[in-house]
């Protein structure tokens, strides 16, 4: 599996911004079949940083309603990557 197939997108929310500032942790949506070692290697190779720790969780998709029709978002896997001290990944450089 290619590194770019493992890492799908960064998860950017208020909570992940707080984690990034306080604990040097960044969250990603990753492939369901990827394990912690593969995720850490992909992050290190793509962003050229050192990873200290990787935690993963399976996130259940929410049930959403559109009128009478019930639907469900897809289930996905989330990885919270802790970077070594002094390492950074910047997605958005603010004003």
GROMACS .gro file of N, CA, C and O in nm:
model
  380
    1UNK      N    1   0.084  -0.118   0.000
    1UNK     CA    2   0.000   0.000   0.000
    1UNK      C    3   0.089   0.125   0.000
    1UNK      O    4   0.184   0.134   0.075
    2UNK      N    5   0.054   0.219  -0.082
    2UNK     CA    6   0.128   0.345  -0.097
    2UNK      C    7   0.102   0.436   0.024
    2UNK      O    8  -0.005   0.430   0.085
    3UNK      N    9   0.199   0.522   0.058
    3UNK     CA   10   0.181   0.614   0.172
    3UNK      C   11   0.062   0.707   0.150
    3UNK      O   12  -0.008   0.740   0.244
    4UNK      N   13   0.042   0.750   0.028
    4UNK     CA   14  -0.067   0.842  -0.001
    4UNK      C   15  -0.202   0.772  -0.001
    4UNK      O   16  -0.305   0.838   0.006
    5UNK      N   17  -0.204   0.639  -0.009
    5UNK     CA   18  -0.329   0.565   0.004
    5UNK      C   19  -0.364   0.546   0.152
    5UNK      O   20  -0.481   0.535   0.187
    6UNK      N   21  -0.265   0.541   0.238
    6UNK     CA   22  -0.288   0.522   0.382
    6UNK      C   23  -0.347   0.648   0.444
    6UNK      O   24  -0.446   0.643   0.515
    7UNK      N   25  -0.285   0.763   0.418
    7UNK     CA   26  -0.330   0.890   0.476
    7UNK      C   27  -0.430   0.954   0.380
    7UNK      O   28  -0.394   0.992   0.269
    8UNK      N   29  -0.555   0.968   0.424
    8UNK     CA   30  -0.658   1.024   0.336
    8UNK      C   31  -0.668   1.176   0.348
    8UNK      O   32  -0.667   1.247   0.248
    9UNK      N   33  -0.679   1.226   0.474
    9UNK     CA   34  -0.693   1.370   0.494
    9UNK      C   35  -0.668   1.403   0.640
    9UNK      O   36  -0.687   1.318   0.726
   10UNK      N   37  -0.627   1.525   0.669
   10UNK     CA   38  -0.620   1.566   0.809
   10UNK      C   39  -0.759   1.598   0.861
   10UNK      O   40  -0.845   1.645   0.787
   11UNK      N   41  -0.781   1.572   0.989
   11UNK     CA   42  -0.908   1.607   1.052
   11UNK      C   43  -0.885   1.740   1.123
   11UNK      O   44  -0.804   1.749   1.214
   12UNK      N   45  -0.954   1.844   1.077
   12UNK     CA   46  -0.934   1.978   1.132
   12UNK      C   47  -1.063   2.025   1.198
   12UNK      O   48  -1.161   2.056   1.131
   13UNK      N   49  -1.061   2.026   1.332
   13UNK     CA   50  -1.174   2.072   1.412
   13UNK      C   51  -1.118   2.157   1.526
   13UNK      O   52  -0.997   2.172   1.540
   14UNK      N   53  -1.207   2.211   1.608
   14UNK     CA   54  -1.161   2.287   1.724
   14UNK      C   55  -1.080   2.199   1.819
   14UNK      O   56  -0.977   2.240   1.870
   15UNK      N   57  -1.129   2.078   1.840
   15UNK     CA   58  -1.060   1.987   1.931
   15UNK      C   59  -0.920   1.951   1.880
   15UNK      O   60  -0.823   1.948   1.957
   16UNK      N   61  -0.908   1.924   1.751
   16UNK     CA   62  -0.776   1.888   1.697
   16UNK      C   63  -0.681   2.007   1.698
   16UNK      O   64  -0.560   1.988   1.713
   17UNK      N   65  -0.733   2.129   1.683
   17UNK     CA   66  -0.648   2.248   1.694
   17UNK      C   67  -0.593   2.263   1.835
   17UNK      O   68  -0.477   2.300   1.854
   18UNK      N   69  -0.675   2.234   1.935
   18UNK     CA   70  -0.629   2.240   2.074
   18UNK      C   71  -0.523   2.132   2.098
   18UNK      O   72  -0.421   2.157   2.161
   19UNK      N   73  -0.547   2.010   2.048
   19UNK     CA   74  -0.450   1.901   2.062
   19UNK      C   75  -0.317   1.939   1.996
   19UNK      O   76  -0.210   1.909   2.049
   20UNK      N   77  -0.326   2.004   1.882
   20UNK     CA   78  -0.205   2.042   1.810
   20UNK      C   79  -0.123   2.144   1.889
   20UNK      O   80  -0.001   2.131   1.899
   21UNK      N   81  -0.190   2.242   1.948
   21UNK     CA   82  -0.120   2.347   2.021
   21UNK      C   83  -0.065   2.297   2.155
   21UNK      O   84   0.046   2.330   2.192
   22UNK      N   85  -0.144   2.218   2.227
   22UNK     CA   86  -0.104   2.178   2.362
   22UNK      C   87  -0.016   2.054   2.367
   22UNK      O   88   0.076   2.046   2.448
   23UNK      N   89  -0.046   1.954   2.284
   23UNK     CA   90   0.021   1.824   2.295
   23UNK      C   91   0.103   1.785   2.173
   23UNK      O   92   0.157   1.674   2.170
   24UNK      N   93   0.109   1.871   2.072
   24UNK     CA   94   0.181   1.841   1.948
   24UNK      C   95   0.126   1.714   1.882
   24UNK      O   96   0.201   1.629   1.837
   25UNK      N   97  -0.008   1.702   1.880
   25UNK     CA   98  -0.075   1.588   1.820
   25UNK      C   99  -0.156   1.634   1.699
   25UNK      O  100  -0.216   1.741   1.702
   26UNK      N  101  -0.157   1.550   1.595
   26UNK     CA  102  -0.233   1.582   1.475
   26UNK      C  103  -0.318   1.461   1.439
   26UNK      O  104  -0.271   1.347   1.448
   27UNK      N  105  -0.443   1.485   1.398
   27UNK     CA  106  -0.536   1.378   1.366
   27UNK      C  107  -0.552   1.365   1.215
   27UNK      O  108  -0.554   1.465   1.143
   28UNK      N  109  -0.563   1.240   1.169
   28UNK     CA  110  -0.580   1.211   1.027
   28UNK      C  111  -0.689   1.107   1.009
   28UNK      O  112  -0.707   1.020   1.094
   29UNK      N  113  -0.760   1.117   0.896
   29UNK     CA  114  -0.844   1.006   0.853
   29UNK      C  115  -0.754   0.914   0.773
   29UNK      O  116  -0.682   0.959   0.683
   30UNK      N  117  -0.754   0.785   0.808
   30UNK     CA  118  -0.664   0.690   0.744
   30UNK      C  119  -0.742   0.572   0.689
   30UNK      O  120  -0.860   0.553   0.719
   31UNK      N  121  -0.674   0.491   0.608
   31UNK     CA  122  -0.734   0.370   0.553
   31UNK      C  123  -0.768   0.273   0.666
   31UNK      O  124  -0.691   0.258   0.760
   32UNK      N  125  -0.884   0.207   0.655
   32UNK     CA  126  -0.928   0.117   0.761
   32UNK      C  127  -0.832  -0.001   0.782
   32UNK      O  128  -0.822  -0.053   0.891
   33UNK      N  129  -0.764  -0.042   0.677
   33UNK     CA  130  -0.677  -0.161   0.685
   33UNK      C  131  -0.538  -0.129   0.738
   33UNK      O  132  -0.461  -0.219   0.768
   34UNK      N  133  -0.503  -0.001   0.751
   34UNK     CA  134  -0.367   0.037   0.794
   34UNK      C  135  -0.350   0.018   0.944
   34UNK      O  136  -0.442   0.043   1.022
   35UNK      N  137  -0.230  -0.025   0.985
   35UNK     CA  138  -0.202  -0.038   1.128
   35UNK      C  139  -0.116   0.079   1.174
   35UNK      O  140  -0.076   0.164   1.094
   36UNK      N  141  -0.084   0.083   1.304
   36UNK     CA  142  -0.013   0.196   1.362
   36UNK      C  143   0.125   0.217   1.301
   36UNK      O  144   0.168   0.330   1.278
   37UNK      N  145   0.196   0.108   1.277
   37UNK     CA  146   0.332   0.118   1.223
   37UNK      C  147   0.329   0.176   1.082
   37UNK      O  148   0.407   0.266   1.048
   38UNK      N  149   0.238   0.128   0.999
   38UNK     CA  150   0.225   0.179   0.862
   38UNK      C  151   0.187   0.327   0.862
   38UNK      O  152   0.238   0.405   0.782
   39UNK      N  153   0.097   0.364   0.952
   39UNK     CA  154   0.053   0.504   0.960
   39UNK      C  155   0.170   0.594   1.000
   39UNK      O  156   0.194   0.698   0.938
   40UNK      N  157   0.246   0.552   1.101
   40UNK     CA  158   0.361   0.632   1.147
   40UNK      C  159   0.465   0.647   1.037
   40UNK      O  160   0.517   0.757   1.015
   41UNK      N  161   0.495   0.540   0.966
   41UNK     CA  162   0.593   0.547   0.857
   41UNK      C  163   0.545   0.638   0.745
   41UNK      O  164   0.624   0.714   0.687
   42UNK      N  165   0.416   0.632   0.713
   42UNK     CA  166   0.361   0.717   0.606
   42UNK      C  167   0.369   0.865   0.645
   42UNK      O  168   0.409   0.949   0.563
   43UNK      N  169   0.336   0.898   0.770
   43UNK     CA  170   0.343   1.037   0.817
   43UNK      C  171   0.488   1.086   0.812
   43UNK      O  172   0.515   1.197   0.766
   44UNK      N  173   0.581   1.002   0.858
   44UNK     CA  174   0.722   1.042   0.859
   44UNK      C  175   0.773   1.068   0.718
   44UNK      O  176   0.847   1.162   0.693
   45UNK      N  177   0.731   0.984   0.623
   45UNK     CA  178   0.780   0.997   0.486
   45UNK      C  179   0.716   1.116   0.413
   45UNK      O  180   0.784   1.192   0.346
   46UNK      N  181   0.584   1.132   0.429
   46UNK     CA  182   0.513   1.238   0.356
   46UNK      C  183   0.550   1.376   0.409
   46UNK      O  184   0.580   1.467   0.332
   47UNK      N  185   0.550   1.394   0.542
   47UNK     CA  186   0.569   1.526   0.601
   47UNK      C  187   0.711   1.551   0.650
   47UNK      O  188   0.740   1.660   0.700
   48UNK      N  189   0.798   1.450   0.643
   48UNK     CA  190   0.938   1.463   0.682
   48UNK      C  191   0.952   1.508   0.829
   48UNK      O  192   1.020   1.604   0.860
   49UNK      N  193   0.882   1.436   0.917
   49UNK     CA  194   0.887   1.461   1.062
   49UNK      C  195   0.912   1.329   1.134
   49UNK      O  196   0.905   1.222   1.073
   50UNK      N  197   0.938   1.335   1.264
   50UNK     CA  198   0.955   1.216   1.347
   50UNK      C  199   0.829   1.197   1.432
   50UNK      O  200   0.782   1.291   1.495
   51UNK      N  201   0.778   1.074   1.434
   51UNK     CA  202   0.658   1.042   1.509
   51UNK      C  203   0.696   0.974   1.640
   51UNK      O  204   0.776   0.880   1.641
   52UNK      N  205   0.639   1.021   1.752
   52UNK     CA  206   0.666   0.961   1.883
   52UNK      C  207   0.567   0.849   1.912
   52UNK      O  208   0.605   0.742   1.959
   53UNK      N  209   0.438   0.872   1.882
   53UNK     CA  210   0.335   0.776   1.919
   53UNK      C  211   0.217   0.788   1.823
   53UNK      O  212   0.189   0.896   1.771
   54UNK      N  213   0.148   0.676   1.800
   54UNK     CA  214   0.030   0.675   1.714
   54UNK      C  215  -0.083   0.603   1.786
   54UNK      O  216  -0.064   0.493   1.837
   55UNK      N  217  -0.199   0.666   1.791
   55UNK     CA  218  -0.318   0.602   1.847
   55UNK      C  219  -0.424   0.598   1.739
   55UNK      O  220  -0.437   0.691   1.660
   56UNK      N  221  -0.501   0.490   1.733
   56UNK     CA  222  -0.604   0.476   1.631
   56UNK      C  223  -0.739   0.448   1.695
   56UNK      O  224  -0.748   0.397   1.806
   57UNK      N  225  -0.845   0.484   1.621
   57UNK     CA  226  -0.982   0.459   1.667
   57UNK      C  227  -1.071   0.441   1.545
   57UNK      O  228  -1.051   0.507   1.442
   58UNK      N  229  -1.167   0.351   1.557
   58UNK     CA  230  -1.269   0.335   1.453
   58UNK      C  231  -1.385   0.425   1.489
   58UNK      O  232  -1.441   0.416   1.599
   59UNK      N  233  -1.423   0.513   1.396
   59UNK     CA  234  -1.529   0.610   1.420
   59UNK      C  235  -1.653   0.562   1.345
   59UNK      O  236  -1.648   0.536   1.224
   60UNK      N  237  -1.763   0.549   1.418
   60UNK     CA  238  -1.889   0.506   1.357
   60UNK      C  239  -1.952   0.624   1.284
   60UNK      O  240  -1.952   0.736   1.335
   61UNK      N  241  -2.008   0.598   1.167
   61UNK     CA  242  -2.075   0.703   1.091
   61UNK      C  243  -2.206   0.742   1.156
   61UNK      O  244  -2.277   0.658   1.211
   62UNK      N  245  -2.238   0.869   1.152
   62UNK     CA  246  -2.361   0.918   1.213
   62UNK      C  247  -2.482   0.885   1.125
   62UNK      O  248  -2.472   0.883   1.002
   63UNK      N  249  -2.596   0.864   1.190
   63UNK     CA  250  -2.720   0.846   1.116
   63UNK      C  251  -2.778   0.985   1.092
   63UNK      O  252  -2.794   1.064   1.184
   64UNK      N  253  -2.805   1.013   0.967
   64UNK     CA  254  -2.858   1.144   0.927
   64UNK      C  255  -2.994   1.125   0.863
   64UNK      O  256  -3.022   1.023   0.800
   65UNK      N  257  -3.077   1.226   0.876
   65UNK     CA  258  -3.212   1.219   0.823
   65UNK      C  259  -3.235   1.332   0.724
   65UNK      O  260  -3.198   1.445   0.750
   66UNK      N  261  -3.295   1.298   0.613
   66UNK     CA  262  -3.333   1.398   0.513
   66UNK      C  263  -3.482   1.378   0.484
   66UNK      O  264  -3.518   1.295   0.402
   67UNK      N  265  -3.564   1.451   0.557
   67UNK     CA  266  -3.709   1.430   0.545
   67UNK      C  267  -3.746   1.296   0.607
   67UNK      O  268  -3.712   1.268   0.722
   68UNK      N  269  -3.814   1.211   0.531
   68UNK     CA  270  -3.852   1.080   0.582
   68UNK      C  271  -3.742   0.976   0.563
   68UNK      O  272  -3.750   0.868   0.618
   69UNK      N  273  -3.645   1.009   0.485
   69UNK     CA  274  -3.543   0.911   0.447
   69UNK      C  275  -3.429   0.914   0.548
   69UNK      O  276  -3.370   1.018   0.575
   70UNK      N  277  -3.395   0.797   0.602
   70UNK     CA  278  -3.282   0.785   0.693
   70UNK      C  279  -3.160   0.740   0.613
   70UNK      O  280  -3.170   0.652   0.527
   71UNK      N  281  -3.048   0.800   0.642
   71UNK     CA  282  -2.923   0.761   0.578
   71UNK      C  283  -2.815   0.749   0.682
   71UNK      O  284  -2.834   0.784   0.799
   72UNK      N  285  -2.699   0.699   0.642
   72UNK     CA  286  -2.589   0.682   0.735
   72UNK      C  287  -2.461   0.722   0.668
   72UNK      O  288  -2.435   0.686   0.554
   73UNK      N  289  -2.378   0.801   0.740
   73UNK     CA  290  -2.246   0.834   0.689
   73UNK      C  291  -2.157   0.712   0.703
   73UNK      O  292  -2.183   0.625   0.787
   74UNK      N  293  -2.051   0.710   0.628
   74UNK     CA  294  -1.964   0.592   0.631
   74UNK      C  295  -1.882   0.586   0.759
   74UNK      O  296  -1.852   0.689   0.821
   75UNK      N  297  -1.847   0.465   0.801
   75UNK     CA  298  -1.756   0.445   0.913
   75UNK      C  299  -1.615   0.474   0.864
   75UNK      O  300  -1.585   0.452   0.746
   76UNK      N  301  -1.528   0.524   0.953
   76UNK     CA  302  -1.392   0.557   0.912
   76UNK      C  303  -1.295   0.535   1.027
   76UNK      O  304  -1.336   0.516   1.141
   77UNK      N  305  -1.168   0.536   0.996
   77UNK     CA  306  -1.065   0.516   1.096
   77UNK      C  307  -0.988   0.645   1.115
   77UNK      O  308  -0.952   0.712   1.019
   78UNK      N  309  -0.963   0.679   1.243
   78UNK     CA  310  -0.894   0.802   1.277
   78UNK      C  311  -0.763   0.767   1.347
   78UNK      O  312  -0.759   0.675   1.429
   79UNK      N  313  -0.658   0.838   1.312
   79UNK     CA  314  -0.528   0.821   1.376
   79UNK      C  315  -0.486   0.952   1.440
   79UNK      O  316  -0.489   1.056   1.374
   80UNK      N  317  -0.449   0.947   1.568
   80UNK     CA  318  -0.396   1.064   1.638
   80UNK      C  319  -0.247   1.042   1.653
   80UNK      O  320  -0.203   0.950   1.721
   81UNK      N  321  -0.169   1.124   1.585
   81UNK     CA  322  -0.024   1.108   1.579
   81UNK      C  323   0.042   1.212   1.669
   81UNK      O  324   0.017   1.331   1.654
   82UNK      N  325   0.125   1.165   1.764
   82UNK     CA  326   0.201   1.255   1.849
   82UNK      C  327   0.339   1.271   1.788
   82UNK      O  328   0.408   1.172   1.764
   83UNK      N  329   0.378   1.395   1.763
   83UNK     CA  330   0.509   1.423   1.703
   83UNK      C  331   0.614   1.440   1.811
   83UNK      O  332   0.583   1.475   1.925
   84UNK      N  333   0.739   1.416   1.774
   84UNK     CA  334   0.850   1.436   1.867
   84UNK      C  335   0.861   1.586   1.901
   84UNK      O  336   0.820   1.670   1.821
   85UNK      N  337   0.915   1.619   2.018
   85UNK     CA  338   0.930   1.761   2.053
   85UNK      C  339   1.014   1.835   1.949
   85UNK      O  340   1.115   1.785   1.903
   86UNK      N  341   0.966   1.953   1.910
   86UNK     CA  342   1.037   2.033   1.811
   86UNK      C  343   0.990   2.011   1.668
   86UNK      O  344   1.022   2.088   1.579
   87UNK      N  345   0.911   1.905   1.643
   87UNK     CA  346   0.860   1.876   1.509
   87UNK      C  347   0.726   1.946   1.491
   87UNK      O  348   0.649   1.964   1.586
   88UNK      N  349   0.695   1.988   1.368
   88UNK     CA  350   0.570   2.056   1.336
   88UNK      C  351   0.520   2.018   1.199
   88UNK      O  352   0.599   1.993   1.108
   89UNK      N  353   0.390   2.016   1.183
   89UNK     CA  354   0.325   2.004   1.053
   89UNK      C  355   0.228   2.121   1.044
   89UNK      O  356   0.139   2.132   1.130
   90UNK      N  357   0.244   2.208   0.947
   90UNK     CA  358   0.157   2.323   0.933
   90UNK      C  359   0.070   2.306   0.808
   90UNK      O  360   0.121   2.303   0.697
   91UNK      N  361  -0.062   2.292   0.829
   91UNK     CA  362  -0.155   2.283   0.716
   91UNK      C  363  -0.196   2.421   0.670
   91UNK      O  364  -0.202   2.448   0.552
   92UNK      N  365  -0.224   2.508   0.768
   92UNK     CA  366  -0.268   2.642   0.736
   92UNK      C  367  -0.179   2.741   0.808
   92UNK      O  368  -0.171   2.737   0.930
   93UNK      N  369  -0.115   2.826   0.735
   93UNK     CA  370  -0.041   2.935   0.798
   93UNK      C  371  -0.137   3.052   0.808
   93UNK      O  372  -0.184   3.105   0.707
   94UNK      N  373  -0.172   3.090   0.929
   94UNK     CA  374  -0.274   3.190   0.953
   94UNK      C  375  -0.226   3.332   0.927
   94UNK      O  376  -0.108   3.358   0.904
   95UNK      N  377  -0.320   3.422   0.928
   95UNK     CA  378  -0.293   3.563   0.908
   95UNK      C  379  -0.257   3.627   1.038
   95UNK      O  380  -0.305   3.595   1.141
   0.00000   0.00000   0.00000
